[in-house]
PDB file of C-alpha atoms in Angstrom:
ATOM      1  CA  MET A 289     -40.155 -14.574 -63.625  1.00  0.00           C
ATOM      2  CA  ILE A 290     -37.153 -13.152 -64.792  1.00  0.00           C
ATOM      3  CA  GLY A 291     -37.379 -10.395 -61.780  1.00  0.00           C
ATOM      4  CA  ASN A 292     -37.349 -13.805 -59.797  1.00  0.00           C
ATOM      5  CA  PHE A 293     -33.861 -14.299 -61.561  1.00  0.00           C
ATOM      6  CA  LEU A 294     -32.000 -11.130 -61.287  1.00  0.00           C
ATOM      7  CA  ARG A 295     -32.887 -11.450 -57.740  1.00  0.00           C
ATOM      8  CA  LYS A 296     -31.897 -14.665 -56.473  1.00  0.00           C
ATOM      9  CA  LYS A 297     -28.524 -13.627 -59.151  1.00  0.00           C
ATOM     10  CA  LYS A 298     -28.584 -10.132 -56.660  1.00  0.00           C
ATOM     11  CA  THR A 299     -28.469 -11.760 -53.134  1.00  0.00           C
ATOM     12  CA  GLN A 300     -26.335 -14.651 -54.646  1.00  0.00           C
ATOM     13  CA  THR A 301     -23.794 -11.000 -55.411  1.00  0.00           C
ATOM     14  CA  GLN A 302     -23.605  -9.611 -52.574  1.00  0.00           C
ATOM     15  CA  VAL A 303     -23.613 -12.853 -50.675  1.00  0.00           C
ATOM     16  CA  LEU A 304     -20.104 -13.107 -52.933  1.00  0.00           C
ATOM     17  CA  VAL A 305     -19.055  -9.682 -52.240  1.00  0.00           C
ATOM     18  CA  GLY A 306     -20.045 -10.383 -48.713  1.00  0.00           C
ATOM     19  CA  MET A 307     -18.005 -13.101 -48.051  1.00  0.00           C
ATOM     20  CA  LYS A 308     -14.972 -12.241 -50.297  1.00  0.00           C
ATOM     21  CA  GLU A 309     -15.097  -8.744 -48.015  1.00  0.00           C
ATOM     22  CA  LYS A 310     -14.643 -11.209 -44.838  1.00  0.00           C
ATOM     23  CA  GLN A 311     -12.523 -13.033 -46.255  1.00  0.00           C
ATOM     24  CA  ILE A 312     -10.079 -10.255 -46.569  1.00  0.00           C
ATOM     25  CA  GLN A 313     -10.311  -8.661 -43.800  1.00  0.00           C
ATOM     26  CA  TYR A 314      -9.719 -12.183 -41.225  1.00  0.00           C
ATOM     27  CA  GLU A 315      -6.627 -12.346 -43.665  1.00  0.00           C
ATOM     28  CA  ALA A 316      -5.510  -8.981 -42.255  1.00  0.00           C
ATOM     29  CA  LEU A 317      -6.439  -9.908 -38.446  1.00  0.00           C
ATOM     30  CA  VAL A 318      -4.054 -12.520 -39.321  1.00  0.00           C
ATOM     31  CA  SER A 319      -1.157 -11.362 -40.684  1.00  0.00           C
ATOM     32  CA  ALA A 320      -1.376  -8.237 -38.173  1.00  0.00           C
ATOM     33  CA  TYR A 321      -1.998 -10.125 -35.147  1.00  0.00           C
ATOM     34  CA  HIS A 322      -0.666 -14.007 -35.897  1.00  0.00           C
ATOM     35  CA  LYS A 323       3.114 -13.556 -34.430  1.00  0.00           C
ATOM     36  CA  ASP A 324       2.096 -12.081 -30.809  1.00  0.00           C
ATOM     37  CA  MET A 325      -0.697 -13.857 -30.695  1.00  0.00           C
ATOM     38  CA  TYR A 326       2.229 -16.979 -31.522  1.00  0.00           C
ATOM     39  CA  ARG A 327       3.880 -15.330 -28.890  1.00  0.00           C
ATOM     40  CA  TYR A 328       1.810 -15.007 -26.124  1.00  0.00           C
ATOM     41  CA  ALA A 329       0.065 -18.876 -26.716  1.00  0.00           C
ATOM     42  CA  TYR A 330       4.176 -20.042 -26.476  1.00  0.00           C
ATOM     43  CA  TRP A 331       4.203 -17.865 -23.320  1.00  0.00           C
ATOM     44  CA  LEU A 332       1.793 -19.705 -21.909  1.00  0.00           C
ATOM     45  CA  THR A 333       2.244 -23.556 -23.332  1.00  0.00           C
ATOM     46  CA  HIS A 334       6.074 -23.081 -23.162  1.00  0.00           C
ATOM     47  CA  ASP A 335       5.375 -25.647 -25.896  1.00  0.00           C
ATOM     48  CA  GLN A 336       5.906 -24.809 -30.023  1.00  0.00           C
ATOM     49  CA  HIS A 337       3.360 -27.107 -31.106  1.00  0.00           C
ATOM     50  CA  ILE A 338       0.455 -26.418 -28.458  1.00  0.00           C
ATOM     51  CA  ALA A 339       1.127 -23.002 -29.012  1.00  0.00           C
ATOM     52  CA  GLU A 340       0.252 -22.946 -32.240  1.00  0.00           C
ATOM     53  CA  ASP A 341      -2.344 -25.338 -32.205  1.00  0.00           C
ATOM     54  CA  ILE A 342      -3.716 -22.852 -30.046  1.00  0.00           C
ATOM     55  CA  VAL A 343      -3.810 -20.148 -32.063  1.00  0.00           C
ATOM     56  CA  GLN A 344      -4.659 -21.734 -35.189  1.00  0.00           C
ATOM     57  CA  GLU A 345      -7.951 -22.816 -33.166  1.00  0.00           C
ATOM     58  CA  THR A 346      -7.841 -19.163 -31.683  1.00  0.00           C
ATOM     59  CA  PHE A 347      -8.121 -17.605 -35.414  1.00  0.00           C
ATOM     60  CA  LEU A 348     -11.058 -20.695 -36.637  1.00  0.00           C
ATOM     61  CA  ARG A 349     -13.007 -19.432 -33.483  1.00  0.00           C
ATOM     62  CA  ALA A 350     -12.441 -15.567 -35.240  1.00  0.00           C
ATOM     63  CA  TRP A 351     -12.956 -16.797 -38.931  1.00  0.00           C
ATOM     64  CA  LYS A 352     -16.499 -18.477 -37.000  1.00  0.00           C
ATOM     65  CA  SER A 353     -17.480 -14.958 -35.179  1.00  0.00           C
ATOM     66  CA  LEU A 354     -15.839 -12.169 -37.545  1.00  0.00           C
ATOM     67  CA  ASP A 355     -19.092 -10.784 -37.830  1.00  0.00           C
ATOM     68  CA  SER A 356     -19.823  -9.959 -33.305  1.00  0.00           C
ATOM     69  CA  LEU A 357     -15.686  -8.139 -34.294  1.00  0.00           C
ATOM     70  CA  LEU A 358     -17.223  -4.453 -34.512  1.00  0.00           C
ATOM     71  CA  ASP A 359     -14.231  -2.502 -33.897  1.00  0.00           C
ATOM     72  CA  ALA A 360     -11.329  -2.634 -35.642  1.00  0.00           C
ATOM     73  CA  ASN A 361      -9.019  -1.581 -32.988  1.00  0.00           C
ATOM     74  CA  ALA A 362     -10.755  -3.678 -31.107  1.00  0.00           C
ATOM     75  CA  ALA A 363      -9.459  -7.007 -32.587  1.00  0.00           C
ATOM     76  CA  LYS A 364      -6.329  -7.631 -30.785  1.00  0.00           C
ATOM     77  CA  SER A 365      -8.065  -7.143 -27.215  1.00  0.00           C
ATOM     78  CA  TRP A 366     -10.930  -9.674 -29.105  1.00  0.00           C
ATOM     79  CA  LEU A 367      -7.860 -12.345 -30.248  1.00  0.00           C
ATOM     80  CA  ILE A 368      -5.968 -12.281 -27.000  1.00  0.00           C
ATOM     81  CA  THR A 369      -8.851 -12.937 -24.757  1.00  0.00           C
ATOM     82  CA  ILE A 370     -10.432 -16.140 -27.872  1.00  0.00           C
ATOM     83  CA  LEU A 371      -6.773 -17.790 -27.429  1.00  0.00           C
ATOM     84  CA  ARG A 372      -6.877 -17.650 -23.594  1.00  0.00           C
ATOM     85  CA  ARG A 373     -10.376 -19.206 -23.822  1.00  0.00           C
ATOM     86  CA  GLU A 374      -8.740 -21.401 -26.034  1.00  0.00           C
ATOM     87  CA  ASN A 375      -5.805 -22.449 -24.065  1.00  0.00           C
ATOM     88  CA  ALA A 376      -8.456 -23.055 -20.706  1.00  0.00           C
ATOM     89  CA  ARG A 377     -10.302 -25.192 -23.247  1.00  0.00           C
ATOM     90  CA  ARG A 378      -7.390 -27.548 -23.262  1.00  0.00           C
ATOM     91  CA  PHE A 379      -7.071 -28.689 -19.696  1.00  0.00           C
ATOM     92  CA  GLU A 380     -10.422 -28.828 -19.361  1.00  0.00           C
ATOM     93  CA  ARG A 381     -10.292 -31.775 -22.335  1.00  0.00           C
ATOM     94  CA  LYS A 382      -7.091 -32.845 -20.745  1.00  0.00           C
ATOM     95  CA  GLN A 383      -6.065 -35.113 -17.244  1.00  0.00           C
ATOM     96  CA  PHE A 384      -2.781 -33.971 -16.959  1.00  0.00           C
ATOM     97  CA  ASP A 385      -0.791 -36.590 -15.946  1.00  0.00           C
ATOM     98  CA  MET A 386       1.491 -35.825 -12.851  1.00  0.00           C
ATOM     99  CA  THR A 387       5.037 -36.793 -12.266  1.00  0.00           C
ATOM    100  CA  GLU A 388       7.668 -36.671  -9.749  1.00  0.00           C
ATOM    101  CA  TYR A 389       9.716 -34.271 -11.332  1.00  0.00           C
ATOM    102  CA  GLU A 390      10.261 -30.310 -12.116  1.00  0.00           C
ATOM    103  CA  GLU A 391      10.055 -28.402 -14.876  1.00  0.00           C
ATOM    104  CA  HIS A 392      12.468 -26.950 -13.340  1.00  0.00           C
ATOM    105  CA  ASN A 393      14.764 -29.778 -12.635  1.00  0.00           C
ATOM    106  CA  ILE A 394      14.923 -30.943 -16.185  1.00  0.00           C
ATOM    107  CA  HIS A 395      16.956 -30.698 -18.894  1.00  0.00           C
ATOM    108  CA  ASP A 396      18.138 -29.141 -21.884  1.00  0.00           C
ATOM    109  CA  ASP A 397      21.041 -30.001 -23.229  1.00  0.00           C
ATOM    110  CA  ASN A 398      19.761 -27.763 -26.826  1.00  0.00           C
ATOM    111  CA  ALA A 399      20.593 -24.720 -24.566  1.00  0.00           C
ATOM    112  CA  ASP A 400      24.082 -24.981 -25.919  1.00  0.00           C
ATOM    113  CA  THR A 401      24.209 -21.208 -25.114  1.00  0.00           C
ATOM    114  CA  GLU A 402      24.469 -18.790 -22.543  1.00  0.00           C
ATOM    115  CA  GLN A 403      21.667 -16.413 -24.785  1.00  0.00           C
ATOM    116  CA  ASN A 404      19.115 -19.364 -24.585  1.00  0.00           C
ATOM    117  CA  VAL A 405      20.759 -20.523 -20.537  1.00  0.00           C
ATOM    118  CA  GLU A 406      19.369 -16.286 -19.547  1.00  0.00           C
ATOM    119  CA  GLN A 407      16.613 -16.851 -21.738  1.00  0.00           C
ATOM    120  CA  GLN A 408      15.842 -20.041 -20.081  1.00  0.00           C
ATOM    121  CA  LEU A 409      15.793 -18.467 -16.892  1.00  0.00           C
ATOM    122  CA  LEU A 410      14.257 -15.298 -17.480  1.00  0.00           C
ATOM    123  CA  GLN A 411      11.088 -17.915 -18.482  1.00  0.00           C
ATOM    124  CA  ARG A 412      11.381 -20.198 -15.695  1.00  0.00           C
ATOM    125  CA  LYS A 413      11.412 -17.345 -13.323  1.00  0.00           C
ATOM    126  CA  ILE A 414       8.343 -15.754 -14.879  1.00  0.00           C
ATOM    127  CA  ALA A 415       6.647 -18.991 -15.162  1.00  0.00           C
ATOM    128  CA  ASN A 416       7.372 -19.134 -10.966  1.00  0.00           C
ATOM    129  CA  LEU A 417       4.887 -16.071 -10.100  1.00  0.00           C
ATOM    130  CA  PRO A 418       1.797 -16.896  -9.471  1.00  0.00           C
ATOM    131  CA  VAL A 419      -0.329 -15.884 -12.038  1.00  0.00           C
ATOM    132  CA  GLU A 420      -1.489 -12.586 -10.857  1.00  0.00           C
ATOM    133  CA  TYR A 421       1.071 -11.410 -11.736  1.00  0.00           C
ATOM    134  CA  ARG A 422       2.393 -12.980 -14.392  1.00  0.00           C
ATOM    135  CA  GLU A 423      -0.015 -13.151 -16.309  1.00  0.00           C
ATOM    136  CA  PRO A 424      -0.989  -8.843 -16.805  1.00  0.00           C
ATOM    137  CA  LEU A 425       3.887  -9.244 -17.311  1.00  0.00           C
ATOM    138  CA  LEU A 426       3.019 -10.986 -19.815  1.00  0.00           C
ATOM    139  CA  LEU A 427       0.002  -9.214 -21.529  1.00  0.00           C
ATOM    140  CA  GLN A 428       2.492  -6.487 -21.362  1.00  0.00           C
ATOM    141  CA  VAL A 429       6.044  -7.609 -22.352  1.00  0.00           C
ATOM    142  CA  VAL A 430       4.756 -10.498 -24.961  1.00  0.00           C
ATOM    143  CA  VAL A 431       1.379  -8.491 -26.256  1.00  0.00           C
ATOM    144  CA  GLY A 432       2.236  -5.261 -26.187  1.00  0.00           C
ATOM    145  CA  PHE A 433      -0.543  -4.028 -24.318  1.00  0.00           C
ATOM    146  CA  SER A 434      -1.018  -1.188 -22.572  1.00  0.00           C
ATOM    147  CA  GLY A 435      -2.488  -0.562 -18.577  1.00  0.00           C
ATOM    148  CA  ASP A 436      -5.649   0.693 -19.797  1.00  0.00           C
ATOM    149  CA  GLU A 437      -6.280  -2.965 -22.188  1.00  0.00           C
ATOM    150  CA  ILE A 438      -4.380  -5.371 -19.503  1.00  0.00           C
ATOM    151  CA  ALA A 439      -7.450  -4.063 -16.820  1.00  0.00           C
ATOM    152  CA  LYS A 440      -9.874  -4.578 -19.953  1.00  0.00           C
ATOM    153  CA  GLN A 441      -9.149  -8.018 -20.436  1.00  0.00           C
ATOM    154  CA  LEU A 442      -8.376  -8.896 -16.980  1.00  0.00           C
ATOM    155  CA  GLU A 443     -11.971  -7.068 -15.660  1.00  0.00           C
ATOM    156  CA  LEU A 444     -10.051  -5.280 -13.227  1.00  0.00           C
ATOM    157  CA  ASN A 445      -9.387  -1.966 -11.602  1.00  0.00           C
ATOM    158  CA  LYS A 446      -6.723   0.565 -13.870  1.00  0.00           C
ATOM    159  CA  ASN A 447      -4.539   0.832 -10.609  1.00  0.00           C
ATOM    160  CA  THR A 448      -4.966  -2.611  -9.540  1.00  0.00           C
ATOM    161  CA  VAL A 449      -2.796  -3.612 -13.346  1.00  0.00           C
ATOM    162  CA  MET A 450      -0.609  -0.745 -12.610  1.00  0.00           C
ATOM    163  CA  THR A 451       0.180  -2.609  -8.588  1.00  0.00           C
ATOM    164  CA  ARG A 452       0.465  -5.494 -10.442  1.00  0.00           C
ATOM    165  CA  LEU A 453       2.833  -4.748 -13.178  1.00  0.00           C
ATOM    166  CA  PHE A 454       5.201  -2.959 -10.316  1.00  0.00           C
ATOM    167  CA  ARG A 455       4.866  -6.284  -8.386  1.00  0.00           C
ATOM    168  CA  ALA A 456       6.299  -8.597 -10.986  1.00  0.00           C
ATOM    169  CA  ARG A 457       8.541  -6.761 -12.260  1.00  0.00           C
ATOM    170  CA  ASN A 458      10.501  -6.351  -8.456  1.00  0.00           C
ATOM    171  CA  MET A 459       9.339 -10.457  -7.509  1.00  0.00           C
ATOM    172  CA  LEU A 460      11.021 -10.624 -11.445  1.00  0.00           C
ATOM    173  CA  LYS A 461      14.094  -8.864 -10.296  1.00  0.00           C
ATOM    174  CA  GLU A 462      14.699  -9.746  -7.411  1.00  0.00           C
ATOM    175  CA  ALA A 463      14.452 -13.956  -7.973  1.00  0.00           C
ATOM    176  CA  LEU A 464      17.263 -12.973 -10.561  1.00  0.00           C
ATOM    177  CA  ASP A 465      19.209 -10.779  -8.613  1.00  0.00           C
ATOM    178  CA  SER A 466      18.293 -13.766  -6.181  1.00  0.00           C
ATOM    179  CA  GLY A 467      19.957 -16.107  -9.003  1.00  0.00           C
ATOM    180  CA  ASN A 468      23.299 -14.141  -9.465  1.00  0.00           C
ATOM    181  CA  SER A 469      24.303 -13.969  -6.575  1.00  0.00           C
ATOM    182  CA  GLU A 470      23.682 -17.703  -6.869  1.00  0.00           C
ATOM    183  CA  ARG A 471      25.849 -18.429  -9.200  1.00  0.00           C
ATOM    184  CA  SER A 472      28.138 -15.748  -7.479  1.00  0.00           C
ATOM    185  CA  ALA A 473      28.516 -17.711  -4.276  1.00  0.00           C
ATOM    186  CA  ASN A 474      28.686 -20.994  -6.013  1.00  0.00           C
ATOM    187  CA  GLY A 475      31.332 -20.146  -9.333  1.00  0.00           C
TER     188      GLY A 475
END
């Protein structure tokens, strides 16, 4: 009877120690990657509240499956994968109403400063890139992934990723140059 009590006490202690280690690991993940996850989610959604929800759901799913993260060096890629899936689930759950106007025709009265205007212009130009070029560019610029990490994340060949990044930058440069030419001609 005393043996059962001691074994039960030892098992409870092991569980508590395991939970404490998991909590420490989780808090380290959140602390290290929360800003990157939010920045990427915001680029995907263009909405602060949706981005916050996606990041929260990402970290909730990360907590639930934290034991499956075997390599701490792969944590950022692992979290990005979860976040991308959460963003995709958002479209599975919700049917969007189609409207008669396009996003770039909406004027934001809060965009007072020249910097905000330029940032919004850049975001629109990036949003207008084809997905196969936009996604690697965002993973590199917003999340800070290398070509190898992007290739692994998108399940592509590294050369394909590098070509898409090169083309994305060129498309973006051309779009921005043409926008500057139009403004110069009008101004």
